[in-house]
Coordinates of C-alpha atoms in Angstrom, one line a residue:
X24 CA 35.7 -59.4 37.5
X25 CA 34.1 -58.4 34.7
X26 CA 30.7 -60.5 35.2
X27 CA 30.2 -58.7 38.7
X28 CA 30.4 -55.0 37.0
X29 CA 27.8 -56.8 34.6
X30 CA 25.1 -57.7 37.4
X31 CA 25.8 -54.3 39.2
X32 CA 25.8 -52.0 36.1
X33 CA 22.2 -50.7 36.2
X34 CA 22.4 -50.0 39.8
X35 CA 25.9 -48.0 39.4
X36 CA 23.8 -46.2 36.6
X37 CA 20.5 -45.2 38.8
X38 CA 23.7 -43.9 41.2
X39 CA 25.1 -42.4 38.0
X40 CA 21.8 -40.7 37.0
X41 CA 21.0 -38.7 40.2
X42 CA 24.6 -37.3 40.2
X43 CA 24.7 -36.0 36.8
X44 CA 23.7 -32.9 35.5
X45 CA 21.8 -31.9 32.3
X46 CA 25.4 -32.4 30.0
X47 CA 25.1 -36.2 31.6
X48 CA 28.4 -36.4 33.1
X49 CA 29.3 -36.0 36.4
X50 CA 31.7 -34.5 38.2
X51 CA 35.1 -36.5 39.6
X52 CA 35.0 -34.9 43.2
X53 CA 31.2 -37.1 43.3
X54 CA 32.7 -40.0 41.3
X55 CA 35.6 -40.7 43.9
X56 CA 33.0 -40.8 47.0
X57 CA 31.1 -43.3 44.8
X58 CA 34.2 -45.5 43.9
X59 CA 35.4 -45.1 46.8
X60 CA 32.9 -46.9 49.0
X61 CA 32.9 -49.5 46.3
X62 CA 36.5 -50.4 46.5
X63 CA 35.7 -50.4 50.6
X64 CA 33.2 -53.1 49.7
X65 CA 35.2 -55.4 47.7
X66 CA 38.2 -54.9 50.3
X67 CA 40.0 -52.6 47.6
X68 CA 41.5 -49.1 49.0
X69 CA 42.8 -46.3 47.6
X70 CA 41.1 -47.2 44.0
X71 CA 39.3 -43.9 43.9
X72 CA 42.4 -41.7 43.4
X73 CA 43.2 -43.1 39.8
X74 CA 40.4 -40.8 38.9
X75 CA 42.6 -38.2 39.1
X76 CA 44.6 -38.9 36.2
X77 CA 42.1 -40.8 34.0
X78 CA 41.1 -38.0 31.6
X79 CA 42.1 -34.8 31.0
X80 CA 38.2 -33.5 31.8
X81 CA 37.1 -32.8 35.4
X82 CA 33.9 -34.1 34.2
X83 CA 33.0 -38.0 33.6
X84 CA 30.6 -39.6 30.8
X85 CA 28.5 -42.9 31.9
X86 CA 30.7 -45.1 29.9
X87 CA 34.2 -43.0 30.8
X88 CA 32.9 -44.3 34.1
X89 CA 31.9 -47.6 33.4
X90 CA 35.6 -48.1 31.6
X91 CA 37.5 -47.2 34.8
X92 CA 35.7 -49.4 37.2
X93 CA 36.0 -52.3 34.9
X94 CA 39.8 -52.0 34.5
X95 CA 41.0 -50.4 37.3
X96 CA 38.0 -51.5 40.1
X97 CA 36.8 -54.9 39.3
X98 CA 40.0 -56.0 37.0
X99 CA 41.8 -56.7 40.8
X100 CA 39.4 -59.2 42.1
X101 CA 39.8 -63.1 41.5
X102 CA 39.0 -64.0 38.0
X103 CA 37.1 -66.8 39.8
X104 CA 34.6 -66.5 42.9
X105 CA 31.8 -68.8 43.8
X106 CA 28.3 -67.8 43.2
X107 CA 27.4 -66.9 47.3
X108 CA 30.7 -64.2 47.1
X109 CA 29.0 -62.6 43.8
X110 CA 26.0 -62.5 45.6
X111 CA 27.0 -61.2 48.7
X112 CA 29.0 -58.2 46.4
X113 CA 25.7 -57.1 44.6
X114 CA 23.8 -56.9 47.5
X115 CA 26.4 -54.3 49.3
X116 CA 27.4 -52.8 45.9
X117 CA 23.3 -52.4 45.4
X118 CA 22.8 -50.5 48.9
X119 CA 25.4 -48.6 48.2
X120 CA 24.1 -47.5 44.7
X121 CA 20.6 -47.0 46.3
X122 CA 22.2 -44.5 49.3
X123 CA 22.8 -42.6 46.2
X124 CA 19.4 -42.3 44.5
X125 CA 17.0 -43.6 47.1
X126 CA 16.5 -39.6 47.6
X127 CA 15.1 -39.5 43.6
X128 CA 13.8 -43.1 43.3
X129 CA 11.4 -43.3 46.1
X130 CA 9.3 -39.9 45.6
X131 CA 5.9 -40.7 44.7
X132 CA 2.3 -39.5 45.6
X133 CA 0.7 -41.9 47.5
X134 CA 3.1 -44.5 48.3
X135 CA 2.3 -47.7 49.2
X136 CA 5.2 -49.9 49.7
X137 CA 7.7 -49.4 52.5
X138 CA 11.1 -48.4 51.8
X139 CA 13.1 -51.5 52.1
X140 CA 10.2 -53.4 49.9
X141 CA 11.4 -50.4 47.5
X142 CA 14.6 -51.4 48.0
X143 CA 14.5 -55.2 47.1
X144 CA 11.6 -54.3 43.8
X145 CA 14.3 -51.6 42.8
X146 CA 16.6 -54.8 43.3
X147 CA 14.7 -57.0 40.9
X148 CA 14.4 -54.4 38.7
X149 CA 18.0 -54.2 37.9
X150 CA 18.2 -57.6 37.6
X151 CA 15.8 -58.5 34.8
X152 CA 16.1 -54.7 33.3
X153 CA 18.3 -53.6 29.8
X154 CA 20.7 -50.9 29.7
X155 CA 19.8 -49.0 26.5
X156 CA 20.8 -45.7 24.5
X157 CA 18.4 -43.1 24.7
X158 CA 15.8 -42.9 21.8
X159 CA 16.3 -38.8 22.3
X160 CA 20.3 -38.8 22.6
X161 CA 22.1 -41.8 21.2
X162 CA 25.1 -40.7 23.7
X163 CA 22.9 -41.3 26.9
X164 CA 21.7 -44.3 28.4
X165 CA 18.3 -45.0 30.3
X166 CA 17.5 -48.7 32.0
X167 CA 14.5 -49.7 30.4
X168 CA 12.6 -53.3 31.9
X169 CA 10.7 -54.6 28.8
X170 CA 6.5 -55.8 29.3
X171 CA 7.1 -59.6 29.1
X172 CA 9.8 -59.0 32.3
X173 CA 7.6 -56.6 34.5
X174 CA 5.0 -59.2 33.5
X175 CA 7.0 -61.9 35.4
X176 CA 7.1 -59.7 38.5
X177 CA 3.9 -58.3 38.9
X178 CA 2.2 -62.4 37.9
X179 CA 4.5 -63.2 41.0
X180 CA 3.6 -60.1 43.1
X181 CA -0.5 -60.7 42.4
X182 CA -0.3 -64.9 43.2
X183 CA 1.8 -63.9 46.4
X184 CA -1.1 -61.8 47.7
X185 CA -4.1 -63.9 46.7
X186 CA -5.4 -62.3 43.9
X187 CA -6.5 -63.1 40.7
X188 CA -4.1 -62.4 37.3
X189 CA -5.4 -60.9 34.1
X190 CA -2.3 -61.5 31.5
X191 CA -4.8 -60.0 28.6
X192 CA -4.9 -56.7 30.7
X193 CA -1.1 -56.6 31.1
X194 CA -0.9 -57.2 27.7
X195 CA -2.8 -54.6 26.9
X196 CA -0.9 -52.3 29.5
X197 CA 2.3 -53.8 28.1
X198 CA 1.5 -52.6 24.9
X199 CA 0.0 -48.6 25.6
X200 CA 3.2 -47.9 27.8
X201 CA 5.9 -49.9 26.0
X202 CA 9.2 -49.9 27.8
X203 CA 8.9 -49.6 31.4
X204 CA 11.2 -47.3 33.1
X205 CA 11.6 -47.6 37.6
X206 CA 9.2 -44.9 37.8
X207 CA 6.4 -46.3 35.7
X208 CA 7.1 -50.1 37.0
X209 CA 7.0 -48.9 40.5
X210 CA 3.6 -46.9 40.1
X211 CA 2.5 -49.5 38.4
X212 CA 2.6 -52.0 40.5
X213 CA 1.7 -49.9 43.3
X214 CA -1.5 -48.3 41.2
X215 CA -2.6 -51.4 39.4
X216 CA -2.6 -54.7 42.1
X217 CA -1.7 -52.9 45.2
X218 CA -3.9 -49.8 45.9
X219 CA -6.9 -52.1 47.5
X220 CA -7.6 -51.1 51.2
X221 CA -8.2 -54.4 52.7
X222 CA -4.5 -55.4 51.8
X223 CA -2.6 -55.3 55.1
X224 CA 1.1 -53.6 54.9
X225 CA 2.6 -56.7 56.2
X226 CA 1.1 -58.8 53.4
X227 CA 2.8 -56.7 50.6
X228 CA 6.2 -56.6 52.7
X229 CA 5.8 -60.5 52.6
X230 CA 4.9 -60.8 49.0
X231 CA 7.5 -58.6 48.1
X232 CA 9.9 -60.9 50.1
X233 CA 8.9 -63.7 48.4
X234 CA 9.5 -62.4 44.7
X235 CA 12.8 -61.4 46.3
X236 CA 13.8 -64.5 47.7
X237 CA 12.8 -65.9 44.2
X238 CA 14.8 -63.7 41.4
X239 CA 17.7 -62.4 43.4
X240 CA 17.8 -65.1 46.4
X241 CA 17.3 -67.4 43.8
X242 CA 15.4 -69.4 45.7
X243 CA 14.0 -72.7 44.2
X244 CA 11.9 -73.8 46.7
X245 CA 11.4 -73.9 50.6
X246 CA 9.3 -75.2 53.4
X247 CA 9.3 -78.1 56.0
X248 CA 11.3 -81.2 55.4
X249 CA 12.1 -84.1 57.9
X250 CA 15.2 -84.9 57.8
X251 CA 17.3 -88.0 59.1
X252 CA 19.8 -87.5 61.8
X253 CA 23.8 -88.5 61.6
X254 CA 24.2 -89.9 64.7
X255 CA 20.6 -90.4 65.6
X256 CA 18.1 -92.3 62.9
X257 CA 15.6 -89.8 64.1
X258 CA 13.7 -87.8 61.3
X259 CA 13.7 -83.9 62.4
X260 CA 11.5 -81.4 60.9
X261 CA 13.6 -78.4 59.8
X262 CA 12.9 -75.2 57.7
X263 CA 14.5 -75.9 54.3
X264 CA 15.3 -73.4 51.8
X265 CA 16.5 -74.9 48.1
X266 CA 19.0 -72.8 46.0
X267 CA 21.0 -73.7 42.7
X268 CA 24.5 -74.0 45.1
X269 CA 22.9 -75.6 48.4
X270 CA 20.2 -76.8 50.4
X271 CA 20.1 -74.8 54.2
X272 CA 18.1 -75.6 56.3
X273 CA 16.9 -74.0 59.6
X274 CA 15.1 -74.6 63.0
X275 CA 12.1 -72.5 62.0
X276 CA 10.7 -70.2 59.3
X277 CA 12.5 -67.4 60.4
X278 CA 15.7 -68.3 59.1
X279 CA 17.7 -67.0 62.8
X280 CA 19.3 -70.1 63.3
X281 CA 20.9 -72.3 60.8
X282 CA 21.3 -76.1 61.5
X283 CA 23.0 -77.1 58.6
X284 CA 24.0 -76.4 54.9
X285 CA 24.7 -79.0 52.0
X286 CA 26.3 -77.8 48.9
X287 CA 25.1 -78.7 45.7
X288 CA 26.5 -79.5 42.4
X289 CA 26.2 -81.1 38.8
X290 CA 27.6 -84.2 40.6
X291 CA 24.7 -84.8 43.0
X292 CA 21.4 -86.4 42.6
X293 CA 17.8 -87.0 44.5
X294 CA 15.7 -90.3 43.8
X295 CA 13.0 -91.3 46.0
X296 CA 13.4 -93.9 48.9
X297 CA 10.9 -96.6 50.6
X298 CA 10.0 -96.1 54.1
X299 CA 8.4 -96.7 57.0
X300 CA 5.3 -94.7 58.6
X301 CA 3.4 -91.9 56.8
X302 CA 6.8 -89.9 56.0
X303 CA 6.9 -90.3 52.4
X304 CA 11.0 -90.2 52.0
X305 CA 13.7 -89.1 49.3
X306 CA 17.5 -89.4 49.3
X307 CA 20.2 -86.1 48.4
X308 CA 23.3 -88.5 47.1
X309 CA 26.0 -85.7 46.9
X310 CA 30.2 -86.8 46.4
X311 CA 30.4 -86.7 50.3
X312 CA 27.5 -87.9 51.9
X313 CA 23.6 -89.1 51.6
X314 CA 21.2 -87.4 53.0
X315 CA 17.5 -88.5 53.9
X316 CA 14.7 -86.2 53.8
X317 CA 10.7 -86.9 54.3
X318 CA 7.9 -85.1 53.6
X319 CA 4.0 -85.6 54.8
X320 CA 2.6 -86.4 51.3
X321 CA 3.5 -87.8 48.0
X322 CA 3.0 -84.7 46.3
X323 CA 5.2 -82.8 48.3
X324 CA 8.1 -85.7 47.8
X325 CA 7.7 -85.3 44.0
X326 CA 7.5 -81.3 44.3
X327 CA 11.1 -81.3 46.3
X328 CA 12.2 -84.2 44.0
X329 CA 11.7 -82.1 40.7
X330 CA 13.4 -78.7 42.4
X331 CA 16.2 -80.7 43.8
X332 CA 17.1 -81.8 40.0
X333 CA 16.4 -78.4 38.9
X334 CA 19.1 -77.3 41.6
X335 CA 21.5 -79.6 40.4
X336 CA 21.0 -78.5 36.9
X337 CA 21.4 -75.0 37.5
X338 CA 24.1 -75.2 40.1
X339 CA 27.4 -75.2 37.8
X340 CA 28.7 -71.6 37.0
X341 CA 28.8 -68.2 38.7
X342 CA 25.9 -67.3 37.4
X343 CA 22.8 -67.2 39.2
X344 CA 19.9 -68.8 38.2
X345 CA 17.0 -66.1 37.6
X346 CA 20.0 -64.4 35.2
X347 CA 20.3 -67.9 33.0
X348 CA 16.6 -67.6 33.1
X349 CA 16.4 -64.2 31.8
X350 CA 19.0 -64.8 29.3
X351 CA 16.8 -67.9 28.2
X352 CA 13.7 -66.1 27.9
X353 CA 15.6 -63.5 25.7
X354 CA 16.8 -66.0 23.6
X355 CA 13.2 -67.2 23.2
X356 CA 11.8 -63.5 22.6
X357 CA 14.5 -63.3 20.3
X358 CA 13.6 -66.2 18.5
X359 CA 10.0 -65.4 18.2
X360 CA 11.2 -61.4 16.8
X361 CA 12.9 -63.4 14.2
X362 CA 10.3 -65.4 13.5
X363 CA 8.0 -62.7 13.4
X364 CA 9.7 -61.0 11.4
X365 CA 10.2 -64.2 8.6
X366 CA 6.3 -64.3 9.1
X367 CA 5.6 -60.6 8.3
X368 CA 8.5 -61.1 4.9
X369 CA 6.4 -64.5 4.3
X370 CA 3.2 -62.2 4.0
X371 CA 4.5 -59.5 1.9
X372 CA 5.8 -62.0 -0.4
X373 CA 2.7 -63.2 -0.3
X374 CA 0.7 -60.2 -1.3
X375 CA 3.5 -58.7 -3.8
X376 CA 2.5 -62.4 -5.1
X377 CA -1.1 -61.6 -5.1
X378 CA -0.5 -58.2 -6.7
X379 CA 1.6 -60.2 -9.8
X380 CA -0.7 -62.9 -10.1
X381 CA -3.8 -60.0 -10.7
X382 CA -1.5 -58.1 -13.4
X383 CA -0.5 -61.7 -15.1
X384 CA -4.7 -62.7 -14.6
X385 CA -5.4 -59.2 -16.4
X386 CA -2.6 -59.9 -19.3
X387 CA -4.3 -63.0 -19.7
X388 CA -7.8 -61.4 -20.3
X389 CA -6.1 -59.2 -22.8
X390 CA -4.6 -62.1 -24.4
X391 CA -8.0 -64.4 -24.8
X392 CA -9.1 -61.3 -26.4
X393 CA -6.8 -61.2 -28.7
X394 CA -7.3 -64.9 -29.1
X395 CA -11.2 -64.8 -29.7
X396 CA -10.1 -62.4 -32.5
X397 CA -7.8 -64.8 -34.1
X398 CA -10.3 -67.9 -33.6
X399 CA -12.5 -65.9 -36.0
X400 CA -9.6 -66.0 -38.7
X401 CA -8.9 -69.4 -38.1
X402 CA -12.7 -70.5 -38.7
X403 CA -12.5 -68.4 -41.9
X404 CA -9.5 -69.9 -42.7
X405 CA -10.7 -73.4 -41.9
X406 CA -13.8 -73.8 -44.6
X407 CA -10.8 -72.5 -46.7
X408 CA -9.0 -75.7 -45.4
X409 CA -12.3 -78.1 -45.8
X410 CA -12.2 -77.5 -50.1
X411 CA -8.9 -77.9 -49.9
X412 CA -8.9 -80.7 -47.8
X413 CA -11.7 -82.8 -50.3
X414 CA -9.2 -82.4 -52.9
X415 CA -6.6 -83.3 -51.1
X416 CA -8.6 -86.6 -50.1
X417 CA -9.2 -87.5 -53.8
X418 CA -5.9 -86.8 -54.6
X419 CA -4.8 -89.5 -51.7
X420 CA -7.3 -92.0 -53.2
X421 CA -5.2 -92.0 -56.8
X422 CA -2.4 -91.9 -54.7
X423 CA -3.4 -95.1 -53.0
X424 CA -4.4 -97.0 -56.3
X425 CA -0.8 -96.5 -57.4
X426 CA 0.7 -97.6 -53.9
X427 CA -1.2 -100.8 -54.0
X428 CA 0.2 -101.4 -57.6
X429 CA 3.6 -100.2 -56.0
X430 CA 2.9 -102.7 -53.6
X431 CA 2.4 -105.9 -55.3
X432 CA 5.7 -105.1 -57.6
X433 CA 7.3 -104.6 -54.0
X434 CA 6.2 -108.0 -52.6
X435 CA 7.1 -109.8 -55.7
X436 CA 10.8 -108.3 -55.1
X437 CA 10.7 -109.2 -51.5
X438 CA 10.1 -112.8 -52.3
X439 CA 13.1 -113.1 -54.7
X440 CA 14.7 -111.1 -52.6
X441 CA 14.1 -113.4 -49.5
X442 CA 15.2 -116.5 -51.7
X443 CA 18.7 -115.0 -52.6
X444 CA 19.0 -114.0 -48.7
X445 CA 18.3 -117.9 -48.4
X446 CA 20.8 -118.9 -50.5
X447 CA 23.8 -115.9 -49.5
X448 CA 22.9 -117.9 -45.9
X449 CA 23.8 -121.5 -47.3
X450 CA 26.7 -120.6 -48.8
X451 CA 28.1 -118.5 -45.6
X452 CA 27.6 -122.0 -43.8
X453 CA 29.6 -123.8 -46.3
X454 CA 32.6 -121.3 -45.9
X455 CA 32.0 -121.7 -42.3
X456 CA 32.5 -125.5 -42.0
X457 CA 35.9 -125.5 -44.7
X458 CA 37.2 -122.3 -42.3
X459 CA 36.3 -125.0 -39.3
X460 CA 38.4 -127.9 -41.1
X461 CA 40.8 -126.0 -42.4
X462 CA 41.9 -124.3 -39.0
X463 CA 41.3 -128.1 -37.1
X464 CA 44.1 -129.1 -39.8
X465 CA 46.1 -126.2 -38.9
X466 CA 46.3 -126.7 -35.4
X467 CA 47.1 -130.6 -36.1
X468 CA 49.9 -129.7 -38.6
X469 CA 50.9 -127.6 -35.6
X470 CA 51.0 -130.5 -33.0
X471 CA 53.1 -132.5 -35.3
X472 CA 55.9 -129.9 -35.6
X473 CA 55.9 -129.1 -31.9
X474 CA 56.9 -133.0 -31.9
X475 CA 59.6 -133.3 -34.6
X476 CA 61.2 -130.9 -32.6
X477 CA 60.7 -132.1 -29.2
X478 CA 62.0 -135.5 -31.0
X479 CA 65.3 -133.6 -33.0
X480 CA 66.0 -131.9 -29.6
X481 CA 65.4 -135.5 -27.9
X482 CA 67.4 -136.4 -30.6
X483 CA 70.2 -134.4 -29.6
X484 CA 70.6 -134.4 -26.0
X485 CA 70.9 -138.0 -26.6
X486 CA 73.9 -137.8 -28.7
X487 CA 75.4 -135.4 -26.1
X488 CA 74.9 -137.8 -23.4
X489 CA 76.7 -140.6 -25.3
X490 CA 79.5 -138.6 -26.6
X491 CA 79.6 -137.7 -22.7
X492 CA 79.7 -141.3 -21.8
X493 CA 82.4 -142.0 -24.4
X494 CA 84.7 -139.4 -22.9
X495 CA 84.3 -140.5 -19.4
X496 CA 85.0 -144.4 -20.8
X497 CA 88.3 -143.1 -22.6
X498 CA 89.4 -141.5 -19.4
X499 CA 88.8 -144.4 -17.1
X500 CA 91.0 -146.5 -19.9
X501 CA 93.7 -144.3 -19.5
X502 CA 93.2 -144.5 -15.8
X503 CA 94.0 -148.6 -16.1
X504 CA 96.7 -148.3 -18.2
X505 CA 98.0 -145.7 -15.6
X506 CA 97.7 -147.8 -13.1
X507 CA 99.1 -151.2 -14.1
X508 CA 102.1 -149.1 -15.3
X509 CA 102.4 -148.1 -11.9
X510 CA 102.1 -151.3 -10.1
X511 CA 104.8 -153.0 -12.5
X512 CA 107.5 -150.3 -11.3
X513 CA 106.8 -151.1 -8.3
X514 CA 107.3 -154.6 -8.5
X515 CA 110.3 -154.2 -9.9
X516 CA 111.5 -151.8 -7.0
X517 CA 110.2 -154.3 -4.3
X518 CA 112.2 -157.2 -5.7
X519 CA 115.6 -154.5 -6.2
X520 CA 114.9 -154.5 -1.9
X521 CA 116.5 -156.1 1.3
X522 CA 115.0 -159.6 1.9
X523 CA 111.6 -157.9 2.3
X524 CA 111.3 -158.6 -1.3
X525 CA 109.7 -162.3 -1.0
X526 CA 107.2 -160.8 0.7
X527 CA 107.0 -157.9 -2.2
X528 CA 106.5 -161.7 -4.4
X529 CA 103.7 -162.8 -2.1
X530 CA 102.8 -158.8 -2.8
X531 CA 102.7 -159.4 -6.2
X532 CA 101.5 -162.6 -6.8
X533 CA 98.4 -161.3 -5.0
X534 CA 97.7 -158.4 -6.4
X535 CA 98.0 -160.4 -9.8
X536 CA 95.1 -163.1 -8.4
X537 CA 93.1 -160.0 -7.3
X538 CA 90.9 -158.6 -10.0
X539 CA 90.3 -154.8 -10.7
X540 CA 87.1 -152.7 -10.9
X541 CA 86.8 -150.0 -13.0
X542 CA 85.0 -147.2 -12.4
X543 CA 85.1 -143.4 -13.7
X544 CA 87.0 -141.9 -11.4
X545 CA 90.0 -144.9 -10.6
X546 CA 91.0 -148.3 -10.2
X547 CA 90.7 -150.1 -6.6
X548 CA 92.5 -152.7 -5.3
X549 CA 90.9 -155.0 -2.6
X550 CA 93.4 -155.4 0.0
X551 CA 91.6 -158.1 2.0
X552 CA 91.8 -160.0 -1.3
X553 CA 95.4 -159.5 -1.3
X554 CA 96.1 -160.4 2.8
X555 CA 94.0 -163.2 2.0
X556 CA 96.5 -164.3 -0.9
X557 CA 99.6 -163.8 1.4
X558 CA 97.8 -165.9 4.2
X559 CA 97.4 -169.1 1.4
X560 CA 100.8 -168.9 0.8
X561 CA 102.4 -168.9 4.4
X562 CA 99.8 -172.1 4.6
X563 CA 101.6 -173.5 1.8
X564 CA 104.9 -172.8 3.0
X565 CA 104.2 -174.5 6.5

């Protein structure tokens, strides 16, 4: 994993550095001891023998080093662990690493810190520290922890033991040792806010625990809470301690016996509660459960309130939350290099600006110089101008006797010019009103002829209609004709018959009482008409 190589890479280099020698590569007999107890701690075997037959060389650089753990050390573990498992992994890999060079790393005149607060200060160290080429040989690498981080550390260290911070003298410290290598930080820190005699030694272990708990523990925040029972509604005072993944709490201070641990995530969240009594109380809503938790003031409640949020705002990735801090605070020292830098460009701009302004302020000089010179001329040249100018002026004077003449022979003209304008507008008028009348009898002599020939084509569908009419008239003639020629046969047939033919006479003799309608298409006979003939005639007959 390669974010786990990433948060262990300056300790592996501190184990690095006091195995090399003065070519700064070390050999791979040392190497496989070193690679080999890290494999044991991240349940891997056997991964130091693939040193062998990396390289040709007996002899391995820093990042010929760095290049086999990542691929053929961390590249087997999950691509995905939780945040307690990274932890856990940097704190073994870190011991290991300080085994290595705890022999070079703790030398020191007059030491003051014991060697496991070493231990957890060389800790934070490689936690907020850069690894960086060497200034002297770009192929080498040194771990450097820049002023504004040891600043961090040492505020935290001086506020955990009482005393009073100075940032102007850090500053100033900062500034006259630049880049603070282990050995510097450590003397430092040891030299500077630690060297007073009425400190006790088990006051500096338990300021250096704190800072520890606080950038590698990441601890947010701890102390006494109450907290409300499951089963019981009791409120129990318990030791809490507050980190981005969880909330654990304890029986006592000593963190020996855990009660209880709630995980936390992006998905929880903390708002405060009524309640009864002096307990001032607060609810942890998490996807599972809700938790109640008291406190003995109001200021406390809104303290844990604010670094429960933080918790739960910090609590999403596998990284932990001092490193997001640190990256943060480079982006913001970043940030402020650049703007630095658009500052310092800003002010030479400035003053190259400046510098042009002076040279175009001393060609102006030159030219006013040059211009007082020709103002001279010009007032020479202007009593020149002033004779010329008084017979200019007399000149104009003629010249306006003759433009008032010119005048008065121009208004004349304008009058009769005006009166023919007068007239030219009377006679436009006239040709407008005959254009009017002539196109008004236009579009009348227009109207007219759309009627003849509505009336012609009237005209003719008329005489269409009639010869139409005569045709059908002529047809139901012939029709008649047709018909009576019809009925005449068969009176002759009926009375050619077997005795049926008196009846064919009553036929007959009825059909010849009946009348006929004409119509277009035939000739109808109304045969009630005709029983009602035959029916007369039996009458008669009886």
């Amino acid at each position: 994993m390669s974010a786990l190589l990433k948060n262990v890479t300056n300790c592996i280099w501190h184990a690095f550095d006091s195995l090399q020698n003065k070519a700064a590569v070390v050999h791979k007999s040392k190497l496989k001891v070193l690679t080999a107890n890290i494999g044991t701690l991240l349940d891997l075997y056997g991964v130091e023998k693939g040193l062998d037959h990396f390289k040709s060389s007996q002899e391995l650089s820093f990042d010929e080093f760095r290049y086999y753990l990542q691929h053929e050390v961390f590249s087997s573990l999950p691509k995905t662990m939780t945040l307690p498992v990274i932890r856990d992994y940097e704190k073994k890999i870190s011991e290991v690493c300080w085994l290595v060079c705890r022999k070079n790393l703790v030398l020191r005149d007059k030491p003051i810190f014991s060697d496991d607060s070493v231990l957890k200060l060389f800790r934070i160290y490689c936690l907020l520290a850069d690894l960086v080429q060497d200034a002297d040989n770009t192929e080498h690498y040194v771990v450097v922890l820049q002023p504004s981080e040891a600043g961090i550390v040492a505020e935290q260290l001086v506020h955990c033991l009482g005393l009073r911070w100075d940032a102007a003298d850090w500053d100033a410290l900062g500034t006259s040792i630049g880049h603070f290598k282990w050995a510097a930080f450590l003397a430092v820190l040891e030299a500077k806010y630690c060297c007073d005699q009425q400190l006790h030694s088990k006051a500096l272990v338990e300021a250096v625990d704190e800072i520890y708990d606080v950038f590698i523990e990441d601890i947010i925040k701890k102390g006494y809470l109450f907290k409300r029972g499951y089963l019981l509604p009791t409120m129990r005072e318990y030791w809490c301690v507050l980190q981005p993944c969880a909330l654990t709490y304890y029986k006592s201070s000593s963190q020996k016996e855990q009660c209880g641990r709630i995980n936390i995530d992006e998905y929880c969240s903390v708002e405060a509660s009524a309640g009864e009594g002096k307990i001032q109380r607060f609810q942890l809503v998490t996807p599972d459960r809700t938790y109640e938790f008291g406190t003995q003031d109001h200021k406390s409640r809104l303290q844990w309130i604010s670094a429960v949020r933080q918790a739960t705002a910090v609590s999403g990735g596998a990284e932990g939350y001092q490193r997001k801090a640190r990256a943060c605070r480079r982006g913001a020292g970043a940030r402020r290099e650049r703007e630095a830098r658009d500052a310092r460009a800003r002010l030479q701009h400035e003053v190259r600006a400046r510098l042009a302004a002076e040279a175009q302020a001393q060609e102006l000089a030159e030219l006013a110089q040059q211009d007082n010179k020709k103002l001279e001329e010009l007032k020479s040249a202007q009593t020149e101008l002033e004779k010329l100018l008084q017979e200019e002026i007399q000149a104009k004077r003629d010249e306006e006797i003759v433009r008032a003449l010119q005048a008065r022979v121009l208004a004349e003209e304008w009058e009769r010019r005006e009166e023919l304008e007068r007239l030219q507008e009377e006679q436009n008028r006239m040709l407008e009103e005959e254009r009017l009348k002539r196109k008004r009898f236009e579009m009348l002599q227009a109207e007219k002829e759309e009627q003849y020939r509505e009336a012609e084509k009237r005209l003719k569908e008329l005489e269409q209609e009639k010869q139409r009419l005569d045709d059908e008239l002529k047809a139901a003639q012939e029709k008649i004709n047709k018909t009576e020629l019809t009925a005449k046969a068969l009176h002759v047939q009926l009375r050619d018959m077997n005795p049926v033919l008196r009846n064919g006479e009553r036929v007959r003799r009825a059909i010849s009482f009946v009348p006929t309608t004409k119509s277009s298409s035939d000739t109808l006979i109304d045969v009630r008409a005709i029983r009602h003939v035959m029916a007369m005639d039996d009458d008669e007959k009886v």
